[in-house]
mmCIF file of C-alpha atoms and ligand atoms in Angstrom:
data_model
loop_
_atom_site.group_PDB
_atom_site.id
_atom_site.type_symbol
_atom_site.label_atom_id
_atom_site.label_comp_id
_atom_site.label_asym_id
_atom_site.label_seq_id
_atom_site.Cartn_x
_atom_site.Cartn_y
_atom_site.Cartn_z
ATOM 1 C CA MET A 1482 77.380 57.667 40.717
ATOM 2 C CA LEU A 1483 79.638 58.964 43.532
ATOM 3 C CA GLU A 1484 80.529 56.565 46.335
ATOM 4 C CA VAL A 1485 82.617 57.726 49.264
ATOM 5 C CA SER A 1486 83.587 54.860 51.580
ATOM 6 C CA ARG A 1487 85.270 55.315 54.944
ATOM 7 C CA VAL A 1488 87.343 58.265 53.816
ATOM 8 C CA THR A 1489 89.896 59.459 56.351
ATOM 9 C CA VAL A 1490 92.123 62.518 55.905
ATOM 10 C CA ARG A 1491 94.945 63.656 58.171
ATOM 11 C CA LEU A 1492 96.262 67.214 57.879
ATOM 12 C CA GLY A 1493 99.143 68.522 59.933
ATOM 13 C CA GLY A 1494 99.250 65.218 61.820
ATOM 14 C CA ARG A 1495 95.639 65.546 62.932
ATOM 15 C CA PRO A 1496 92.612 63.585 61.663
ATOM 16 C CA VAL A 1497 90.351 66.075 59.892
ATOM 17 C CA LEU A 1498 87.981 63.494 58.392
ATOM 18 C CA ALA A 1499 87.327 60.157 60.057
ATOM 19 C CA GLU A 1500 85.787 57.297 58.095
ATOM 20 C CA VAL A 1501 83.211 59.384 56.255
ATOM 21 C CA SER A 1502 80.919 57.479 53.882
ATOM 22 C CA LEU A 1503 78.192 58.752 51.599
ATOM 23 C CA ASP A 1504 76.604 58.019 48.228
ATOM 24 C CA VAL A 1505 75.232 60.386 45.588
ATOM 25 C CA ALA A 1506 72.944 58.710 43.053
ATOM 26 C CA PRO A 1507 72.684 59.963 39.435
ATOM 27 C CA GLY A 1508 70.660 63.202 39.497
ATOM 28 C CA ALA A 1509 70.705 63.444 43.298
ATOM 29 C CA PHE A 1510 71.760 66.402 45.446
ATOM 30 C CA VAL A 1511 73.468 65.561 48.722
ATOM 31 C CA GLY A 1512 74.057 68.529 51.013
ATOM 32 C CA VAL A 1513 76.894 68.568 53.534
ATOM 33 C CA ILE A 1514 76.340 70.744 56.580
ATOM 34 C CA GLY A 1515 78.260 71.267 59.786
ATOM 35 C CA PRO A 1516 79.948 73.983 61.804
ATOM 36 C CA ASN A 1517 83.165 75.784 60.834
ATOM 37 C CA GLY A 1518 86.123 73.442 60.859
ATOM 38 C CA ALA A 1519 83.975 70.277 60.682
ATOM 39 C CA GLY A 1520 85.790 69.049 57.564
ATOM 40 C CA LYS A 1521 83.293 70.009 54.844
ATOM 41 C CA SER A 1522 85.866 71.638 52.549
ATOM 42 C CA THR A 1523 88.292 68.800 53.158
ATOM 43 C CA LEU A 1524 85.631 66.310 52.075
ATOM 44 C CA ALA A 1525 84.918 68.360 48.931
ATOM 45 C CA ARG A 1526 88.641 68.555 48.150
ATOM 46 C CA ALA A 1527 89.095 64.827 48.691
ATOM 47 C CA VAL A 1528 86.296 64.046 46.223
ATOM 48 C CA ALA A 1529 87.876 66.510 43.770
ATOM 49 C CA GLY A 1530 91.074 64.481 44.030
ATOM 50 C CA LEU A 1531 93.076 67.221 45.723
ATOM 51 C CA VAL A 1532 93.744 65.664 49.138
ATOM 52 C CA VAL A 1533 95.495 62.429 49.999
ATOM 53 C CA HIS A 1534 93.083 60.141 51.821
ATOM 54 C CA ASP A 1535 92.515 56.645 53.102
ATOM 55 C CA GLY A 1536 89.353 54.832 52.122
ATOM 56 C CA GLU A 1537 87.793 54.787 48.695
ATOM 57 C CA ILE A 1538 86.244 57.357 46.375
ATOM 58 C CA LEU A 1539 84.529 55.988 43.276
ATOM 59 C CA VAL A 1540 82.823 57.828 40.438
ATOM 60 C CA ALA A 1541 81.057 55.736 37.844
ATOM 61 C CA ASP A 1542 82.919 52.757 39.352
ATOM 62 C CA ARG A 1543 86.330 54.327 38.722
ATOM 63 C CA ARG A 1544 88.762 54.985 41.570
ATOM 64 C CA ARG A 1545 90.580 58.286 41.892
ATOM 65 C CA ASP A 1546 93.944 56.586 42.381
ATOM 66 C CA GLU A 1547 93.483 54.624 39.150
ATOM 67 C CA CYS A 1548 92.669 57.787 37.153
ATOM 68 C CA GLY A 1549 94.966 60.621 36.118
ATOM 69 C CA ALA A 1550 94.006 64.179 37.028
ATOM 70 C CA ARG A 1551 92.575 64.855 33.557
ATOM 71 C CA ALA A 1552 90.485 61.705 33.513
ATOM 72 C CA TRP A 1553 89.187 62.586 36.997
ATOM 73 C CA ALA A 1554 88.313 66.118 35.779
ATOM 74 C CA ARG A 1555 86.039 64.521 33.170
ATOM 75 C CA LEU A 1556 84.231 62.777 36.054
ATOM 76 C CA VAL A 1557 84.229 65.402 38.808
ATOM 77 C CA ALA A 1558 83.918 69.183 38.485
ATOM 78 C CA TYR A 1559 84.796 71.138 41.609
ATOM 79 C CA VAL A 1560 83.939 74.652 42.748
ATOM 80 C CA PRO A 1561 86.252 75.606 45.617
ATOM 81 C CA GLN A 1562 85.186 77.764 48.537
ATOM 82 C CA ARG A 1563 88.061 80.201 47.975
ATOM 83 C CA PRO A 1564 89.239 80.033 44.369
ATOM 84 C CA VAL A 1565 92.472 81.721 43.347
ATOM 85 C CA LEU A 1566 91.849 83.539 40.078
ATOM 86 C CA PRO A 1567 94.378 84.714 37.490
ATOM 87 C CA GLY A 1568 93.305 88.380 37.480
ATOM 88 C CA GLY A 1569 94.521 89.257 33.976
ATOM 89 C CA MET A 1570 92.599 86.490 32.205
ATOM 90 C CA THR A 1571 89.275 87.168 30.486
ATOM 91 C CA VAL A 1572 86.121 85.476 31.726
ATOM 92 C CA THR A 1573 85.779 83.536 28.454
ATOM 93 C CA ASP A 1574 89.364 82.247 28.477
ATOM 94 C CA TYR A 1575 89.060 81.237 32.133
ATOM 95 C CA VAL A 1576 85.772 79.402 31.594
ATOM 96 C CA LEU A 1577 87.249 77.631 28.547
ATOM 97 C CA LEU A 1578 89.921 76.171 30.838
ATOM 98 C CA GLY A 1579 87.102 73.946 32.092
ATOM 99 C CA ARG A 1580 87.067 72.305 28.649
ATOM 100 C CA SER A 1581 90.769 71.410 28.717
ATOM 101 C CA ALA A 1582 90.132 68.000 30.278
ATOM 102 C CA HIS A 1583 88.359 67.100 27.004
ATOM 103 C CA HIS A 1584 91.297 68.046 24.758
ATOM 104 C CA PRO A 1585 94.326 66.057 23.781
ATOM 105 C CA TYR A 1586 96.357 69.307 23.840
ATOM 106 C CA LEU A 1587 96.009 72.438 25.937
ATOM 107 C CA GLY A 1588 94.580 75.438 24.116
ATOM 108 C CA ALA A 1589 93.101 73.537 21.190
ATOM 109 C CA GLU A 1590 89.547 74.589 21.870
ATOM 110 C CA THR A 1591 86.840 73.868 19.328
ATOM 111 C CA ALA A 1592 83.721 75.686 18.160
ATOM 112 C CA ARG A 1593 81.707 73.346 20.368
ATOM 113 C CA ASP A 1594 83.794 74.379 23.415
ATOM 114 C CA ARG A 1595 82.987 78.028 22.695
ATOM 115 C CA ARG A 1596 79.291 77.224 22.285
ATOM 116 C CA VAL A 1597 79.197 75.316 25.584
ATOM 117 C CA ALA A 1598 81.034 78.151 27.383
ATOM 118 C CA ALA A 1599 78.762 80.850 25.938
ATOM 119 C CA GLY A 1600 75.653 78.825 26.886
ATOM 120 C CA VAL A 1601 76.790 78.357 30.488
ATOM 121 C CA LEU A 1602 77.762 82.050 30.837
ATOM 122 C CA GLU A 1603 74.309 83.012 29.604
ATOM 123 C CA ARG A 1604 72.580 80.680 32.063
ATOM 124 C CA LEU A 1605 74.584 82.157 34.928
ATOM 125 C CA ASP A 1606 73.642 85.693 33.950
ATOM 126 C CA LEU A 1607 77.249 86.362 32.899
ATOM 127 C CA GLY A 1608 76.751 86.882 29.160
ATOM 128 C CA GLY A 1609 77.743 90.548 29.434
ATOM 129 C CA PHE A 1610 80.991 89.715 31.239
ATOM 130 C CA ALA A 1611 82.617 87.492 28.610
ATOM 131 C CA ARG A 1612 85.377 89.969 27.659
ATOM 132 C CA ARG A 1613 86.035 91.356 31.136
ATOM 133 C CA THR A 1614 89.125 90.296 33.015
ATOM 134 C CA LEU A 1615 88.733 88.397 36.269
ATOM 135 C CA ALA A 1616 90.280 91.302 38.207
ATOM 136 C CA GLU A 1617 87.297 93.414 37.137
ATOM 137 C CA LEU A 1618 84.631 91.243 38.785
ATOM 138 C CA SER A 1619 82.876 91.506 42.142
ATOM 139 C CA GLY A 1620 83.070 88.636 44.630
ATOM 140 C CA GLY A 1621 79.691 87.246 43.591
ATOM 141 C CA GLU A 1622 80.467 87.568 39.879
ATOM 142 C CA SER A 1623 83.778 85.731 40.414
ATOM 143 C CA GLN A 1624 81.977 82.953 42.259
ATOM 144 C CA ARG A 1625 79.573 82.494 39.329
ATOM 145 C CA VAL A 1626 82.471 82.499 36.855
ATOM 146 C CA VAL A 1627 84.166 79.704 38.814
ATOM 147 C CA LEU A 1628 80.909 77.759 38.750
ATOM 148 C CA ALA A 1629 80.710 78.375 34.981
ATOM 149 C CA ARG A 1630 84.182 76.916 34.545
ATOM 150 C CA ALA A 1631 83.096 73.823 36.489
ATOM 151 C CA LEU A 1632 79.846 73.396 34.536
ATOM 152 C CA VAL A 1633 81.535 73.504 31.114
ATOM 153 C CA GLN A 1634 83.539 70.448 32.193
ATOM 154 C CA GLU A 1635 80.264 68.527 31.702
ATOM 155 C CA ALA A 1636 81.348 66.006 34.316
ATOM 156 C CA PRO A 1637 78.655 63.732 35.759
ATOM 157 C CA VAL A 1638 79.522 64.805 39.346
ATOM 158 C CA LEU A 1639 79.582 68.416 40.530
ATOM 159 C CA VAL A 1640 81.166 69.228 43.896
ATOM 160 C CA MET A 1641 80.426 72.716 45.191
ATOM 161 C CA ASP A 1642 81.883 74.146 48.383
ATOM 162 C CA GLU A 1643 79.594 76.853 49.756
ATOM 163 C CA PRO A 1644 78.742 78.142 46.280
ATOM 164 C CA THR A 1645 76.268 80.777 47.454
ATOM 165 C CA THR A 1646 78.321 82.441 50.201
ATOM 166 C CA SER A 1647 79.078 85.658 48.291
ATOM 167 C CA LEU A 1648 75.937 85.694 46.172
ATOM 168 C CA ASP A 1649 72.931 87.933 46.678
ATOM 169 C CA LEU A 1650 69.566 86.265 47.273
ATOM 170 C CA GLY A 1651 68.510 86.269 43.609
ATOM 171 C CA HIS A 1652 71.774 84.854 42.313
ATOM 172 C CA SER A 1653 71.846 82.212 45.089
ATOM 173 C CA GLN A 1654 68.430 81.041 44.020
ATOM 174 C CA ARG A 1655 69.373 81.075 40.330
ATOM 175 C CA VAL A 1656 72.610 79.156 40.843
ATOM 176 C CA LEU A 1657 70.881 76.411 42.803
ATOM 177 C CA ALA A 1658 67.925 76.377 40.387
ATOM 178 C CA LEU A 1659 70.418 75.886 37.542
ATOM 179 C CA THR A 1660 71.977 72.889 39.282
ATOM 180 C CA ASP A 1661 68.454 71.510 39.787
ATOM 181 C CA GLU A 1662 67.805 71.902 36.039
ATOM 182 C CA LEU A 1663 71.065 70.119 35.191
ATOM 183 C CA ARG A 1664 70.106 67.291 37.549
ATOM 184 C CA ARG A 1665 66.926 66.818 35.522
ATOM 185 C CA GLU A 1666 68.502 67.446 32.089
ATOM 186 C CA ARG A 1667 71.594 65.269 32.369
ATOM 187 C CA ALA A 1668 71.279 63.470 35.730
ATOM 188 C CA LEU A 1669 74.053 65.612 37.213
ATOM 189 C CA SER A 1670 74.980 64.330 40.692
ATOM 190 C CA VAL A 1671 75.655 67.146 43.144
ATOM 191 C CA LEU A 1672 77.617 67.106 46.389
ATOM 192 C CA CYS A 1673 77.368 70.545 47.949
ATOM 193 C CA THR A 1674 78.431 72.058 51.240
ATOM 194 C CA LEU A 1675 76.111 74.815 52.375
ATOM 195 C CA HIS A 1676 76.127 77.256 55.233
ATOM 196 C CA ASP A 1677 72.477 78.186 54.870
ATOM 197 C CA LEU A 1678 70.461 75.346 56.371
ATOM 198 C CA THR A 1679 67.180 76.463 54.783
ATOM 199 C CA LEU A 1680 68.721 76.499 51.292
ATOM 200 C CA ALA A 1681 70.356 73.151 52.038
ATOM 201 C CA GLY A 1682 66.974 71.697 52.984
ATOM 202 C CA GLN A 1683 65.269 73.099 49.892
ATOM 203 C CA HIS A 1684 67.682 71.630 47.370
ATOM 204 C CA ALA A 1685 69.108 68.495 48.939
ATOM 205 C CA ASP A 1686 67.475 65.094 48.679
ATOM 206 C CA ARG A 1687 69.639 64.066 51.606
ATOM 207 C CA LEU A 1688 71.797 65.895 54.118
ATOM 208 C CA VAL A 1689 74.975 64.627 55.746
ATOM 209 C CA VAL A 1690 75.977 66.322 58.997
ATOM 210 C CA LEU A 1691 79.698 66.589 59.714
ATOM 211 C CA ARG A 1692 81.040 67.383 63.147
ATOM 212 C CA ALA A 1693 84.728 67.273 64.073
ATOM 213 C CA GLY A 1694 85.433 65.219 60.946
ATOM 214 C CA ALA A 1695 82.775 62.563 61.527
ATOM 215 C CA ALA A 1696 79.448 62.107 59.737
ATOM 216 C CA ILE A 1697 77.152 62.102 62.765
ATOM 217 C CA ALA A 1698 73.756 62.204 61.022
ATOM 218 C CA GLU A 1699 72.330 61.533 57.568
ATOM 219 C CA GLY A 1700 68.816 61.630 56.174
ATOM 220 C CA THR A 1701 66.191 63.730 54.428
ATOM 221 C CA PRO A 1702 66.124 67.439 55.301
ATOM 222 C CA ALA A 1703 62.988 66.876 57.406
ATOM 223 C CA GLU A 1704 64.723 64.115 59.347
ATOM 224 C CA VAL A 1705 67.968 66.003 59.885
ATOM 225 C CA LEU A 1706 66.925 69.630 60.371
ATOM 226 C CA THR A 1707 65.502 69.499 63.868
ATOM 227 C CA GLU A 1708 65.880 72.089 66.602
ATOM 228 C CA ALA A 1709 67.651 69.515 68.759
ATOM 229 C CA LEU A 1710 70.211 68.602 66.089
ATOM 230 C CA VAL A 1711 70.961 72.219 65.190
ATOM 231 C CA ALA A 1712 71.366 73.016 68.906
ATOM 232 C CA THR A 1713 73.768 70.115 69.433
ATOM 233 C CA VAL A 1714 75.814 70.442 66.261
ATOM 234 C CA PHE A 1715 75.951 74.213 65.779
ATOM 235 C CA ASP A 1716 75.426 75.324 69.386
ATOM 236 C CA ALA A 1717 72.680 77.499 67.896
ATOM 237 C CA ASP A 1718 69.203 78.290 69.126
ATOM 238 C CA VAL A 1719 66.811 78.057 66.177
ATOM 239 C CA GLU A 1720 63.168 77.571 65.396
ATOM 240 C CA ILE A 1721 62.251 75.225 62.549
ATOM 241 C CA LEU A 1722 59.154 76.200 60.590
ATOM 242 C CA ALA A 1723 57.367 73.930 58.142
ATOM 243 C CA GLY A 1724 57.896 75.622 54.766
ATOM 244 C CA ARG A 1725 56.355 74.773 51.414
ATOM 245 C CA ASP A 1726 59.730 73.606 50.048
ATOM 246 C CA GLY A 1727 61.232 72.158 53.206
ATOM 247 C CA PRO A 1728 62.127 73.105 56.762
ATOM 248 C CA ILE A 1729 62.821 76.807 57.352
ATOM 249 C CA VAL A 1730 65.555 77.361 59.914
ATOM 250 C CA VAL A 1731 65.214 80.663 61.758
ATOM 251 C CA PRO A 1732 67.663 81.792 64.442
ATOM 252 C CA ARG A 1733 66.054 82.815 67.708
ATOM 253 C CA LEU A 1734 67.209 86.028 69.332
ATOM 254 C CA ARG A 1735 69.730 84.936 71.901
ATOM 255 C CA PRO A 1736 70.535 87.374 74.683
ATOM 256 C CA ALA A 1737 74.018 86.909 76.168
ATOM 257 C CA SER A 1738 72.502 86.061 79.584
ATOM 258 C CA SER A 1739 70.658 83.023 78.170
ATOM 259 C CA ARG A 1740 73.841 81.073 77.441
ATOM 260 C CA HIS A 1741 73.501 77.815 79.265
ATOM 261 C CA THR A 1742 77.065 76.598 78.832
ATOM 262 C CA THR A 1743 80.339 78.163 79.828
ATOM 263 C CA PRO A 1744 81.945 78.708 76.441
ATOM 264 C CA SER A 1745 85.573 77.814 75.974
ATOM 265 C CA PRO A 1746 87.702 80.327 74.046
ATOM 266 C CA ALA A 1747 87.575 77.942 71.060
ATOM 267 C CA ALA A 1748 83.775 77.720 71.144
ATOM 268 C CA ASP A 1749 83.594 81.496 71.379
ATOM 269 C CA ALA A 1750 85.788 81.893 68.303
ATOM 270 C CA THR A 1751 83.618 79.432 66.395
ATOM 271 C CA ARG A 1752 80.515 81.325 67.368
ATOM 272 C CA SER A 1753 81.771 84.695 66.202
ATOM 273 C CA VAL A 1754 82.865 83.307 62.824
ATOM 274 C CA ALA A 1755 79.743 81.203 62.349
ATOM 275 C CA ARG A 1756 77.285 84.017 62.838
HETATM 276 N N1 LIG B 1463 96.451 72.213 55.481
HETATM 277 C C1 LIG B 1463 95.943 72.024 56.713
HETATM 278 N N2 LIG B 1463 96.738 71.626 57.736
HETATM 279 C C2 LIG B 1463 96.242 71.419 58.963
HETATM 280 N N3 LIG B 1463 94.941 71.559 59.272
HETATM 281 C C3 LIG B 1463 94.096 71.953 58.304
HETATM 282 C C4 LIG B 1463 94.550 72.201 56.973
HETATM 283 N N4 LIG B 1463 93.499 72.561 56.223
HETATM 284 C C5 LIG B 1463 92.424 72.547 57.059
HETATM 285 N N5 LIG B 1463 92.785 72.180 58.304
HETATM 286 C C6 LIG B 1463 91.909 72.028 59.475
HETATM 287 O O1 LIG B 1463 91.016 70.986 59.183
HETATM 288 C C7 LIG B 1463 89.756 71.235 59.788
HETATM 289 C C8 LIG B 1463 88.671 71.123 58.751
HETATM 290 O O2 LIG B 1463 88.806 72.184 57.816
HETATM 291 P P1 LIG B 1463 87.751 72.399 56.669
HETATM 292 O O3 LIG B 1463 87.595 71.136 55.928
HETATM 293 O O4 LIG B 1463 88.193 73.598 55.904
HETATM 294 O O5 LIG B 1463 86.432 72.712 57.500
HETATM 295 P P2 LIG B 1463 85.035 73.350 57.050
HETATM 296 O O6 LIG B 1463 85.045 73.503 55.581
HETATM 297 O O7 LIG B 1463 83.997 72.412 57.563
HETATM 298 O O8 LIG B 1463 84.934 74.683 57.762
HETATM 299 C C9 LIG B 1463 89.867 72.617 60.432
HETATM 300 O O9 LIG B 1463 90.099 72.450 61.807
HETATM 301 C C10 LIG B 1463 91.043 73.230 59.723
HETATM 302 O O10 LIG B 1463 91.677 74.152 60.575
HETATM 303 MG MG1 LIG B 1464 84.826 75.105 54.319
#
C-alpha cells in the first residue's frame, strides 16, 4: 500500500534522511524507532507530503509528486508530533476539517461527514468534548483530537508521529487498540514512530530502526528488539523480557560510575532528552 524507496531529505544543507526504504502492506503496522534526531519525524513528514525529498513515495501506486495536496490527503492521513491547533475552534469543527479532502468546496460538509466525525470522537473517548474549544483541552485530549481529525479522513494510510507521548497509559492502549481495529476493519496501513519500545513491539508487525538518518535494521519486533541493538542505537542499558504480546524492554538502573564511554557533550544532551 505504502512504498518508500530510497528517500533522501536534506534540511539546512545537511542530510537528515539517507536512502530510506520501507514498505507497509494493506492492514500492516510498521513501527519506526530510533533515538532523538534520527529522522523519524522527517520520514513521517515526507510520507505526509510535507517535505521535499529525493527518491520515491508511492501510495496505492500513486506518486506524491503526481498528486495534488487534496488527492494525497485522501490517501495519507498524518498525525504530527507537535500539532499547531487553532485554539478558538470547537473540537467538532476541527475534526470535520479532516473531511475537507472529500469535498469539492471547503465547508460543504454533509450529514455523513458529521456521522463519521461523531463516530470517531466516540471511539476516542471524546464524545463529551464535541462543543469544547481546542484551547480548553489538556495535552492528551488535544493529541486524541488530532488523531480524530486524521481518522475521519478515511485514508488507506495513517502516519502517526509519536501518537502516545502525552497520553496516559489507558488512553495510549486505547488509541493503539483502535488503530489495530481499523487495520482489521478496513485494512488501514499504519506507519508509526514510537518512543516506547515495548508498545512498538506489541503493535508493529515490523520495526524499522533509524539512526542518523539511515535505516540500520528492519525486522519483526523479536528480531529487532535485542539488548545489543538497543545498547548500540540508543546508548541505553536495558533488559529484554519475553512478554505475552512481544518483547518487554526494561531499562536497567545505570549508576553514573558504570558509564563505559566518555560521552561527548552532544551524546550527553541526547541522553538527558531521551530519558
Ligand atoms: N528545518 C530543519 N532544518 C534543519 N535541520 C532540521 C530541521 N528539522 C529537523 N532538523 C534536524 O533533522 C534531524 C532529524 O530530525 P527529526 O526528524 O525531527 O528527528 P526525530 O523525530 O527522529 O527526533 C535532527 O537533527 C533535527 O535537528
Ligand atoms: Mg520526532
